[in-house]
PDB file of C-alpha atoms and ligand atoms in Angstrom:
ATOM      1  CA  MET A  12      93.756  99.154 123.222  1.00  0.00           C
ATOM      2  CA  PRO A  13      97.390  98.864 123.475  1.00  0.00           C
ATOM      3  CA  ILE A  14      99.191  95.555 123.129  1.00  0.00           C
ATOM      4  CA  GLU A  15     102.696  94.727 124.972  1.00  0.00           C
ATOM      5  CA  VAL A  16     105.583  94.020 123.113  1.00  0.00           C
ATOM      6  CA  GLU A  17     108.903  92.815 124.359  1.00  0.00           C
ATOM      7  CA  ILE A  18     111.970  92.729 121.919  1.00  0.00           C
ATOM      8  CA  VAL A  19     115.168  90.367 122.817  1.00  0.00           C
ATOM      9  CA  THR A  20     118.248  89.614 121.117  1.00  0.00           C
ATOM     10  CA  PRO A  21     120.738  87.419 122.431  1.00  0.00           C
ATOM     11  CA  ARG A  22     122.538  90.496 123.658  1.00  0.00           C
ATOM     12  CA  ARG A  23     119.947  92.438 125.441  1.00  0.00           C
ATOM     13  CA  GLN A  24     116.386  93.308 125.788  1.00  0.00           C
ATOM     14  CA  LEU A  25     115.716  96.214 123.263  1.00  0.00           C
ATOM     15  CA  PHE A  26     112.364  97.102 123.904  1.00  0.00           C
ATOM     16  CA  ALA A  27     109.478  96.119 126.750  1.00  0.00           C
ATOM     17  CA  GLY A  28     106.339  98.026 126.647  1.00  0.00           C
ATOM     18  CA  GLU A  29     103.292  98.829 125.439  1.00  0.00           C
ATOM     19  CA  VAL A  30     102.485  99.889 122.121  1.00  0.00           C
ATOM     20  CA  GLU A  31      99.392 100.742 119.753  1.00  0.00           C
ATOM     21  CA  MET A  32     100.630  98.506 117.343  1.00  0.00           C
ATOM     22  CA  ILE A  33     103.785  96.695 116.028  1.00  0.00           C
ATOM     23  CA  THR A  34     104.450  95.900 112.353  1.00  0.00           C
ATOM     24  CA  LEU A  35     107.078  93.502 111.627  1.00  0.00           C
ATOM     25  CA  PRO A  36     108.700  91.355 108.417  1.00  0.00           C
ATOM     26  CA  GLY A  37     106.960  87.733 108.967  1.00  0.00           C
ATOM     27  CA  ALA A  38     106.995  84.668 107.116  1.00  0.00           C
ATOM     28  CA  ASP A  39     104.416  86.131 104.679  1.00  0.00           C
ATOM     29  CA  GLY A  40     105.275  90.039 104.567  1.00  0.00           C
ATOM     30  CA  GLN A  41     105.055  92.639 106.520  1.00  0.00           C
ATOM     31  CA  MET A  42     102.236  92.128 109.001  1.00  0.00           C
ATOM     32  CA  GLY A  43     100.628  94.546 111.649  1.00  0.00           C
ATOM     33  CA  VAL A  44      99.860  93.153 115.145  1.00  0.00           C
ATOM     34  CA  LEU A  45      97.051  95.142 117.070  1.00  0.00           C
ATOM     35  CA  HIS A  46      95.600  94.133 120.926  1.00  0.00           C
ATOM     36  CA  ASN A  47      93.639  90.917 120.632  1.00  0.00           C
ATOM     37  CA  HIS A  48      95.521  89.552 117.515  1.00  0.00           C
ATOM     38  CA  ALA A  49      94.710  85.504 116.764  1.00  0.00           C
ATOM     39  CA  PRO A  50      97.944  83.760 118.260  1.00  0.00           C
ATOM     40  CA  LEU A  51     100.692  82.828 115.641  1.00  0.00           C
ATOM     41  CA  LEU A  52     104.086  81.833 115.854  1.00  0.00           C
ATOM     42  CA  THR A  53     106.077  82.975 112.711  1.00  0.00           C
ATOM     43  CA  ILE A  54     109.888  83.274 111.530  1.00  0.00           C
ATOM     44  CA  LEU A  55     111.091  86.771 111.051  1.00  0.00           C
ATOM     45  CA  SER A  56     112.851  87.890 108.036  1.00  0.00           C
ATOM     46  CA  ILE A  57     115.394  90.621 107.649  1.00  0.00           C
ATOM     47  CA  GLY A  58     113.494  93.516 107.497  1.00  0.00           C
ATOM     48  CA  GLU A  59     112.232  96.644 110.081  1.00  0.00           C
ATOM     49  CA  ILE A  60     109.967  96.600 113.040  1.00  0.00           C
ATOM     50  CA  VAL A  61     107.807  99.573 113.417  1.00  0.00           C
ATOM     51  CA  LEU A  62     106.498 100.474 116.836  1.00  0.00           C
ATOM     52  CA  HIS A  63     103.285 102.713 116.895  1.00  0.00           C
ATOM     53  CA  LEU A  64     103.748 104.523 120.207  1.00  0.00           C
ATOM     54  CA  LEU A  65     101.027 105.137 122.631  1.00  0.00           C
ATOM     55  CA  ASP A  66     101.995 109.046 122.046  1.00  0.00           C
ATOM     56  CA  GLY A  67     101.495 108.839 118.115  1.00  0.00           C
ATOM     57  CA  GLY A  68     105.360 108.435 117.496  1.00  0.00           C
ATOM     58  CA  GLN A  69     107.034 105.355 115.792  1.00  0.00           C
ATOM     59  CA  ASP A  70     109.981 104.131 116.487  1.00  0.00           C
ATOM     60  CA  TYR A  71     111.888 101.937 113.957  1.00  0.00           C
ATOM     61  CA  ILE A  72     114.098  98.925 114.339  1.00  0.00           C
ATOM     62  CA  ALA A  73     116.171  96.976 111.892  1.00  0.00           C
ATOM     63  CA  VAL A  74     115.841  93.134 112.825  1.00  0.00           C
ATOM     64  CA  SER A  75     117.885  90.051 110.928  1.00  0.00           C
ATOM     65  CA  GLY A  76     115.807  87.162 111.525  1.00  0.00           C
ATOM     66  CA  GLY A  77     114.407  85.274 114.523  1.00  0.00           C
ATOM     67  CA  VAL A  78     110.931  84.131 115.736  1.00  0.00           C
ATOM     68  CA  VAL A  79     108.098  86.042 116.990  1.00  0.00           C
ATOM     69  CA  GLU A  80     105.289  84.621 119.237  1.00  0.00           C
ATOM     70  CA  VAL A  81     101.759  86.803 119.021  1.00  0.00           C
ATOM     71  CA  ARG A  82      99.539  86.316 122.057  1.00  0.00           C
ATOM     72  CA  PRO A  83      96.070  88.047 122.393  1.00  0.00           C
ATOM     73  CA  ASN A  84      97.613  90.595 124.241  1.00  0.00           C
ATOM     74  CA  LYS A  85     101.470  90.334 124.020  1.00  0.00           C
ATOM     75  CA  VAL A  86     103.925  90.149 121.422  1.00  0.00           C
ATOM     76  CA  ILE A  87     107.333  88.419 122.031  1.00  0.00           C
ATOM     77  CA  VAL A  88     110.049  88.930 119.413  1.00  0.00           C
ATOM     78  CA  LEU A  89     113.663  87.114 119.575  1.00  0.00           C
ATOM     79  CA  ALA A  90     115.539  88.467 117.301  1.00  0.00           C
ATOM     80  CA  GLN A  91     118.815  87.190 115.935  1.00  0.00           C
ATOM     81  CA  SER A  92     119.896  90.921 115.889  1.00  0.00           C
ATOM     82  CA  ALA A  93     118.303  93.949 115.926  1.00  0.00           C
ATOM     83  CA  GLU A  94     119.096  97.562 116.365  1.00  0.00           C
ATOM     84  CA  ARG A  95     116.953 100.781 117.034  1.00  0.00           C
ATOM     85  CA  ALA A  96     117.090 103.322 113.729  1.00  0.00           C
ATOM     86  CA  ASP A  97     119.179 105.510 116.064  1.00  0.00           C
ATOM     87  CA  GLU A  98     121.841 103.050 117.194  1.00  0.00           C
ATOM     88  CA  ILE A  99     122.874 101.870 113.551  1.00  0.00           C
ATOM     89  CA  ASP A 100     126.540 102.918 112.881  1.00  0.00           C
ATOM     90  CA  ILE A 101     125.925 103.779 108.989  1.00  0.00           C
ATOM     91  CA  GLU A 102     129.755 103.717 108.231  1.00  0.00           C
ATOM     92  CA  ARG A 103     129.665 100.204 109.541  1.00  0.00           C
ATOM     93  CA  ALA A 104     126.533  99.119 107.231  1.00  0.00           C
ATOM     94  CA  GLN A 105     128.260 101.236 104.420  1.00  0.00           C
ATOM     95  CA  ALA A 106     131.357  98.918 104.771  1.00  0.00           C
ATOM     96  CA  ALA A 107     129.602  95.823 105.094  1.00  0.00           C
ATOM     97  CA  LEU A 108     127.417  96.430 101.989  1.00  0.00           C
ATOM     98  CA  GLN A 109     130.541  97.486 100.064  1.00  0.00           C
ATOM     99  CA  ARG A 110     132.485  94.446 101.468  1.00  0.00           C
ATOM    100  CA  ALA A 111     129.184  92.245 100.351  1.00  0.00           C
ATOM    101  CA  GLN A 112     128.937  93.500  96.974  1.00  0.00           C
ATOM    102  CA  GLU A 113     132.716  92.810  96.132  1.00  0.00           C
ATOM    103  CA  SER A 114     132.983  89.270  97.389  1.00  0.00           C
ATOM    104  CA  ILE A 115     129.418  88.278  95.596  1.00  0.00           C
ATOM    105  CA  ARG A 116     131.539  88.655  92.444  1.00  0.00           C
ATOM    106  CA  ASN A 117     133.906  86.337  93.111  1.00  0.00           C
ATOM    107  CA  ARG A 118     131.659  83.332  94.510  1.00  0.00           C
ATOM    108  CA  ASP A 119     129.920  80.274  92.422  1.00  0.00           C
ATOM    109  CA  THR A 120     125.769  80.570  92.699  1.00  0.00           C
ATOM    110  CA  GLU A 121     125.586  77.716  95.349  1.00  0.00           C
ATOM    111  CA  GLU A 122     128.199  79.726  97.718  1.00  0.00           C
ATOM    112  CA  ARG A 123     126.571  83.162  97.036  1.00  0.00           C
ATOM    113  CA  ARG A 124     123.787  82.937  99.769  1.00  0.00           C
ATOM    114  CA  PRO A 125     125.459  84.349 102.944  1.00  0.00           C
ATOM    115  CA  VAL A 126     126.810  87.086 100.997  1.00  0.00           C
ATOM    116  CA  GLU A 127     123.160  87.903  99.665  1.00  0.00           C
ATOM    117  CA  LEU A 128     122.008  87.728 103.729  1.00  0.00           C
ATOM    118  CA  ALA A 129     124.617  90.029 104.275  1.00  0.00           C
ATOM    119  CA  LEU A 130     124.029  92.357 101.592  1.00  0.00           C
ATOM    120  CA  GLU A 131     120.220  92.266 102.475  1.00  0.00           C
ATOM    121  CA  ARG A 132     121.117  93.237 106.152  1.00  0.00           C
ATOM    122  CA  SER A 133     123.177  96.251 105.328  1.00  0.00           C
ATOM    123  CA  ARG A 134     120.864  97.742 102.664  1.00  0.00           C
ATOM    124  CA  MET A 135     117.918  97.232 105.514  1.00  0.00           C
ATOM    125  CA  ARG A 136     120.196  98.980 108.260  1.00  0.00           C
ATOM    126  CA  LEU A 137     120.661 101.842 105.450  1.00  0.00           C
ATOM    127  CA  LYS A 138     117.028 102.130 105.193  1.00  0.00           C
ATOM    128  CA  VAL A 139     116.314 102.063 108.720  1.00  0.00           C
ATOM    129  CA  ALA A 140     119.003 104.407 109.498  1.00  0.00           C
ATOM    130  CA  GLU A 141     117.310 106.965 107.021  1.00  0.00           C
ATOM    131  CA  LYS A 142     114.363 106.817 109.304  1.00  0.00           C
ATOM    132  CA  ARG A 143     115.702 107.995 112.426  1.00  0.00           C
ATOM    133  CA  ARG A 144     114.688 111.754 111.907  1.00  0.00           C
ATOM    134  CA  ARG A 145     111.454 110.823 111.818  1.00  0.00           C
ATOM    135  CA  GLN A 146     111.787 108.822 114.722  1.00  0.00           C
ATOM    136  CA  ARG A 147     110.502 111.438 117.327  1.00  0.00           C
ATOM    137  CA  THR A 148     106.865 113.151 117.841  1.00  0.00           C
ATOM    138  CA  PRO A 149     107.416 116.506 116.011  1.00  0.00           C
ATOM    139  CA  GLY A 150     108.040 118.992 119.142  1.00  0.00           C
ATOM    140  CA  SER A 151     109.930 116.597 120.989  1.00  0.00           C
ATOM    141  CA  ALA A 152     113.574 117.375 121.928  1.00  0.00           C
ATOM    142  CA  SER A 153     115.777 116.065 118.834  1.00  0.00           C
ATOM    143  CA  GLU A 154     119.227 113.901 119.834  1.00  0.00           C
TER     144      GLU A 154
HETATM  145  P1  LIG B   6     129.084  93.340 109.953  1.00  0.00           P
HETATM  146  O1  LIG B   6     129.188  92.654 109.211  1.00  0.00           O
HETATM  147  O2  LIG B   6     128.894  95.132 110.138  1.00  0.00           O
HETATM  148  O3  LIG B   6     129.287  92.740 111.506  1.00  0.00           O
HETATM  149  P2  LIG B   6     126.622  91.618 110.342  1.00  0.00           P
HETATM  150  O4  LIG B   6     125.451  91.755 109.529  1.00  0.00           O
HETATM  151  O5  LIG B   6     127.474  90.697 110.314  1.00  0.00           O
HETATM  152  O6  LIG B   6     127.466  93.240 110.369  1.00  0.00           O
HETATM  153  P3  LIG B   6     125.380  90.886 112.460  1.00  0.00           P
HETATM  154  O7  LIG B   6     125.907  89.633 112.634  1.00  0.00           O
HETATM  155  O8  LIG B   6     123.763  91.033 111.745  1.00  0.00           O
HETATM  156  O9  LIG B   6     125.931  91.868 111.813  1.00  0.00           O
HETATM  157  O10 LIG B   6     125.312  91.524 113.923  1.00  0.00           O
HETATM  158  C1  LIG B   6     126.054  91.484 115.046  1.00  0.00           C
HETATM  159  C2  LIG B   6     125.974  92.402 116.020  1.00  0.00           C
HETATM  160  O11 LIG B   6     126.350  93.585 115.552  1.00  0.00           O
HETATM  161  C3  LIG B   6     124.362  92.099 116.335  1.00  0.00           C
HETATM  162  O12 LIG B   6     124.326  92.979 117.861  1.00  0.00           O
HETATM  163  C4  LIG B   6     124.095  94.013 115.611  1.00  0.00           C
HETATM  164  O13 LIG B   6     123.081  94.432 116.130  1.00  0.00           O
HETATM  165  C5  LIG B   6     125.144  94.493 115.417  1.00  0.00           C
HETATM  166  N1  LIG B   6     125.134  95.271 114.391  1.00  0.00           N
HETATM  167  C6  LIG B   6     125.695  94.868 112.986  1.00  0.00           C
HETATM  168  N2  LIG B   6     125.994  95.929 112.057  1.00  0.00           N
HETATM  169  C7  LIG B   6     125.329  96.963 112.644  1.00  0.00           C
HETATM  170  C8  LIG B   6     125.527  98.320 112.516  1.00  0.00           C
HETATM  171  N3  LIG B   6     125.445  98.620 111.077  1.00  0.00           N
HETATM  172  N4  LIG B   6     125.101  99.225 113.500  1.00  0.00           N
HETATM  173  C9  LIG B   6     124.888  99.092 114.900  1.00  0.00           C
HETATM  174  N5  LIG B   6     125.122  97.771 115.225  1.00  0.00           N
HETATM  175  C10 LIG B   6     125.234  96.389 114.319  1.00  0.00           C
END
Protein backbone atom coordinates (compact mmCIF):
# COMPACT_ATOMS: atom_id res chain seq x y z
CA MET A 1 0.00 0.00 0.00
CA PRO A 2 1.36 3.44 -0.88
CA ILE A 3 1.90 6.21 1.62
CA GLU A 4 1.39 9.91 0.92
CA VAL A 5 4.43 12.15 1.31
CA GLU A 6 4.79 15.90 1.37
CA ILE A 7 8.21 17.56 1.57
CA VAL A 8 8.38 21.32 2.01
CA THR A 9 11.11 23.83 2.74
CA PRO A 10 10.67 27.50 3.69
CA ARG A 11 11.08 28.25 -0.03
CA ARG A 12 8.94 25.69 -1.78
CA GLN A 13 7.15 22.39 -1.96
CA LEU A 14 9.74 19.87 -3.09
CA PHE A 15 7.55 16.80 -3.37
CA ALA A 16 3.92 15.81 -2.93
CA GLY A 17 2.67 12.41 -3.91
CA GLU A 18 2.44 8.73 -3.11
CA VAL A 19 5.42 6.45 -2.61
CA GLU A 20 5.98 2.85 -1.53
CA MET A 21 8.37 3.87 1.22
CA ILE A 22 10.37 6.85 2.40
CA THR A 23 13.60 6.62 4.35
CA LEU A 24 14.91 9.63 6.21
CA PRO A 25 17.56 10.65 8.75
CA GLY A 26 15.59 10.79 12.01
CA ALA A 27 16.87 11.46 15.51
CA ASP A 28 17.81 7.77 15.96
CA GLY A 29 19.37 7.30 12.54
CA GLN A 30 18.05 6.40 9.12
CA MET A 31 14.46 5.17 9.36
CA GLY A 32 12.05 3.71 6.83
CA VAL A 33 8.37 4.58 6.83
CA LEU A 34 5.73 2.48 5.13
CA HIS A 35 1.94 2.73 5.02
CA ASN A 36 0.41 2.29 8.48
CA HIS A 37 3.49 3.34 10.42
CA ALA A 38 2.89 4.32 14.03
CA PRO A 39 2.42 8.09 14.42
CA LEU A 40 5.53 9.95 15.46
CA LEU A 41 7.27 13.29 15.45
CA THR A 42 11.04 13.48 15.10
CA ILE A 43 13.73 15.92 14.16
CA LEU A 44 15.68 15.45 10.94
CA SER A 45 19.43 15.53 10.91
CA ILE A 46 21.70 16.30 7.96
CA GLY A 47 21.39 13.39 5.57
CA GLU A 48 19.57 11.73 2.77
CA ILE A 49 15.90 11.12 2.05
CA VAL A 50 15.15 8.25 -0.32
CA LEU A 51 11.75 8.08 -1.98
CA HIS A 52 10.95 4.55 -3.16
CA LEU A 53 8.62 5.40 -6.01
CA LEU A 54 5.60 3.41 -7.13
CA ASP A 55 7.25 2.66 -10.50
CA GLY A 56 10.18 0.97 -8.73
CA GLY A 57 12.57 3.92 -9.12
CA GLN A 58 14.19 5.90 -6.34
CA ASP A 59 14.57 9.63 -5.82
CA TYR A 60 17.41 10.88 -3.64
CA ILE A 61 17.09 14.12 -1.71
CA ALA A 62 19.71 15.94 0.35
CA VAL A 63 18.19 17.34 3.55
CA SER A 64 19.75 19.66 6.13
CA GLY A 65 17.67 19.42 9.27
CA GLY A 66 14.03 19.99 10.06
CA VAL A 67 11.15 18.02 11.50
CA VAL A 68 9.03 15.14 10.27
CA GLU A 69 5.54 14.13 11.30
CA VAL A 70 4.43 10.58 10.58
CA ARG A 71 0.72 9.86 10.48
CA PRO A 72 -0.66 6.42 9.61
CA ASN A 73 -1.15 7.35 5.99
CA LYS A 74 0.94 10.48 5.49
CA VAL A 75 4.46 11.74 6.11
CA ILE A 76 5.03 15.48 6.32
CA VAL A 77 8.62 16.68 6.11
CA LEU A 78 9.37 20.30 7.03
CA ALA A 79 12.98 20.68 5.97
CA GLN A 80 15.32 23.56 6.72
CA SER A 81 16.72 23.05 3.25
CA ALA A 82 16.41 20.22 0.77
CA GLU A 83 17.49 19.56 -2.79
CA ARG A 84 16.81 16.69 -5.17
CA ALA A 85 20.01 14.96 -6.32
CA ASP A 86 19.70 16.45 -9.81
CA GLU A 87 19.33 19.99 -8.41
CA ILE A 88 22.54 19.94 -6.40
CA ASP A 89 25.17 22.36 -7.66
CA ILE A 90 28.32 20.28 -7.26
CA GLU A 91 30.75 23.18 -7.65
CA ARG A 92 28.91 25.13 -4.99
CA ALA A 93 29.04 22.18 -2.60
CA GLN A 94 32.76 21.68 -3.30
CA ALA A 95 33.40 25.37 -2.66
CA ALA A 96 31.41 25.20 0.60
CA LEU A 97 33.40 22.13 1.64
CA GLN A 98 36.69 23.84 0.94
CA ARG A 99 35.64 27.01 2.78
CA ALA A 100 34.60 24.97 5.81
CA GLN A 101 37.80 22.90 5.79
CA GLU A 102 39.91 26.05 5.70
CA SER A 103 37.97 27.95 8.35
CA ILE A 104 37.80 25.05 10.81
CA ARG A 105 41.57 25.13 11.27
CA ASN A 106 41.56 28.68 12.62
CA ARG A 107 38.84 28.13 15.18
CA ASP A 108 38.84 27.23 18.83
CA THR A 109 37.02 24.01 19.68
CA GLU A 110 33.94 25.75 21.05
CA GLU A 111 33.56 27.84 17.88
CA ARG A 112 33.77 24.90 15.53
CA ARG A 113 30.17 23.68 15.60
CA PRO A 114 28.71 25.85 12.80
CA VAL A 115 31.65 25.01 10.56
CA GLU A 116 31.32 21.30 11.34
CA LEU A 117 27.68 21.51 10.29
CA ALA A 118 28.65 23.28 7.05
CA LEU A 119 31.18 20.50 6.44
CA GLU A 120 28.52 17.89 7.04
CA ARG A 121 26.05 19.61 4.69
CA SER A 122 28.52 19.97 1.85
CA ARG A 123 29.80 16.36 2.16
CA MET A 124 26.25 15.06 2.25
CA ARG A 125 25.27 17.14 -0.83
CA LEU A 126 28.23 15.76 -2.75
CA LYS A 127 27.30 12.22 -1.74
CA VAL A 128 23.65 12.64 -2.78
CA ALA A 129 24.63 14.36 -6.06
CA GLU A 130 26.69 11.26 -6.88
CA LYS A 131 23.49 9.25 -6.88
CA ARG A 132 21.71 11.27 -9.52
CA ARG A 133 22.73 8.76 -12.16
CA ARG A 134 20.83 6.05 -10.34
CA GLN A 135 17.83 8.26 -9.81
CA ARG A 136 15.83 7.11 -12.81
CA THR A 137 14.55 3.62 -13.40
CA PRO A 138 16.43 1.66 -16.09
CA GLY A 139 15.03 2.32 -19.53
CA SER A 140 13.59 5.75 -18.79
CA ALA A 141 14.95 8.82 -20.55
CA SER A 142 18.12 10.20 -19.05
CA GLU A 143 18.61 13.94 -18.47
P1 LIG B 1 26.46 27.49 0.88
O1 LIG B 1 27.61 27.80 1.78
O2 LIG B 1 26.89 26.97 -0.48
O3 LIG B 1 25.41 28.58 0.80
P2 LIG B 1 24.89 26.19 2.92
O4 LIG B 1 25.04 24.82 3.46
O5 LIG B 1 25.25 27.33 3.81
O6 LIG B 1 25.72 26.23 1.55
P3 LIG B 1 22.05 26.27 3.22
O7 LIG B 1 21.96 27.39 4.20
O8 LIG B 1 21.89 24.86 3.72
O9 LIG B 1 23.42 26.39 2.37
O10 LIG B 1 20.99 26.48 2.05
C1 LIG B 1 20.66 27.75 1.53
C2 LIG B 1 19.86 27.54 0.25
O11 LIG B 1 20.75 27.16 -0.81
C3 LIG B 1 18.81 26.43 0.34
O12 LIG B 1 17.71 26.80 -0.44
C4 LIG B 1 19.52 25.23 -0.27
O13 LIG B 1 18.58 24.33 -0.85
C5 LIG B 1 20.41 25.88 -1.31
N1 LIG B 1 21.68 25.16 -1.54
C6 LIG B 1 22.75 25.12 -0.72
N2 LIG B 1 23.78 24.46 -1.27
C7 LIG B 1 23.33 24.03 -2.49
C8 LIG B 1 23.92 23.29 -3.56
N3 LIG B 1 25.17 22.82 -3.49
N4 LIG B 1 23.18 23.06 -4.66
C9 LIG B 1 21.92 23.52 -4.75
N5 LIG B 1 21.30 24.23 -3.77
C10 LIG B 1 21.99 24.49 -2.66
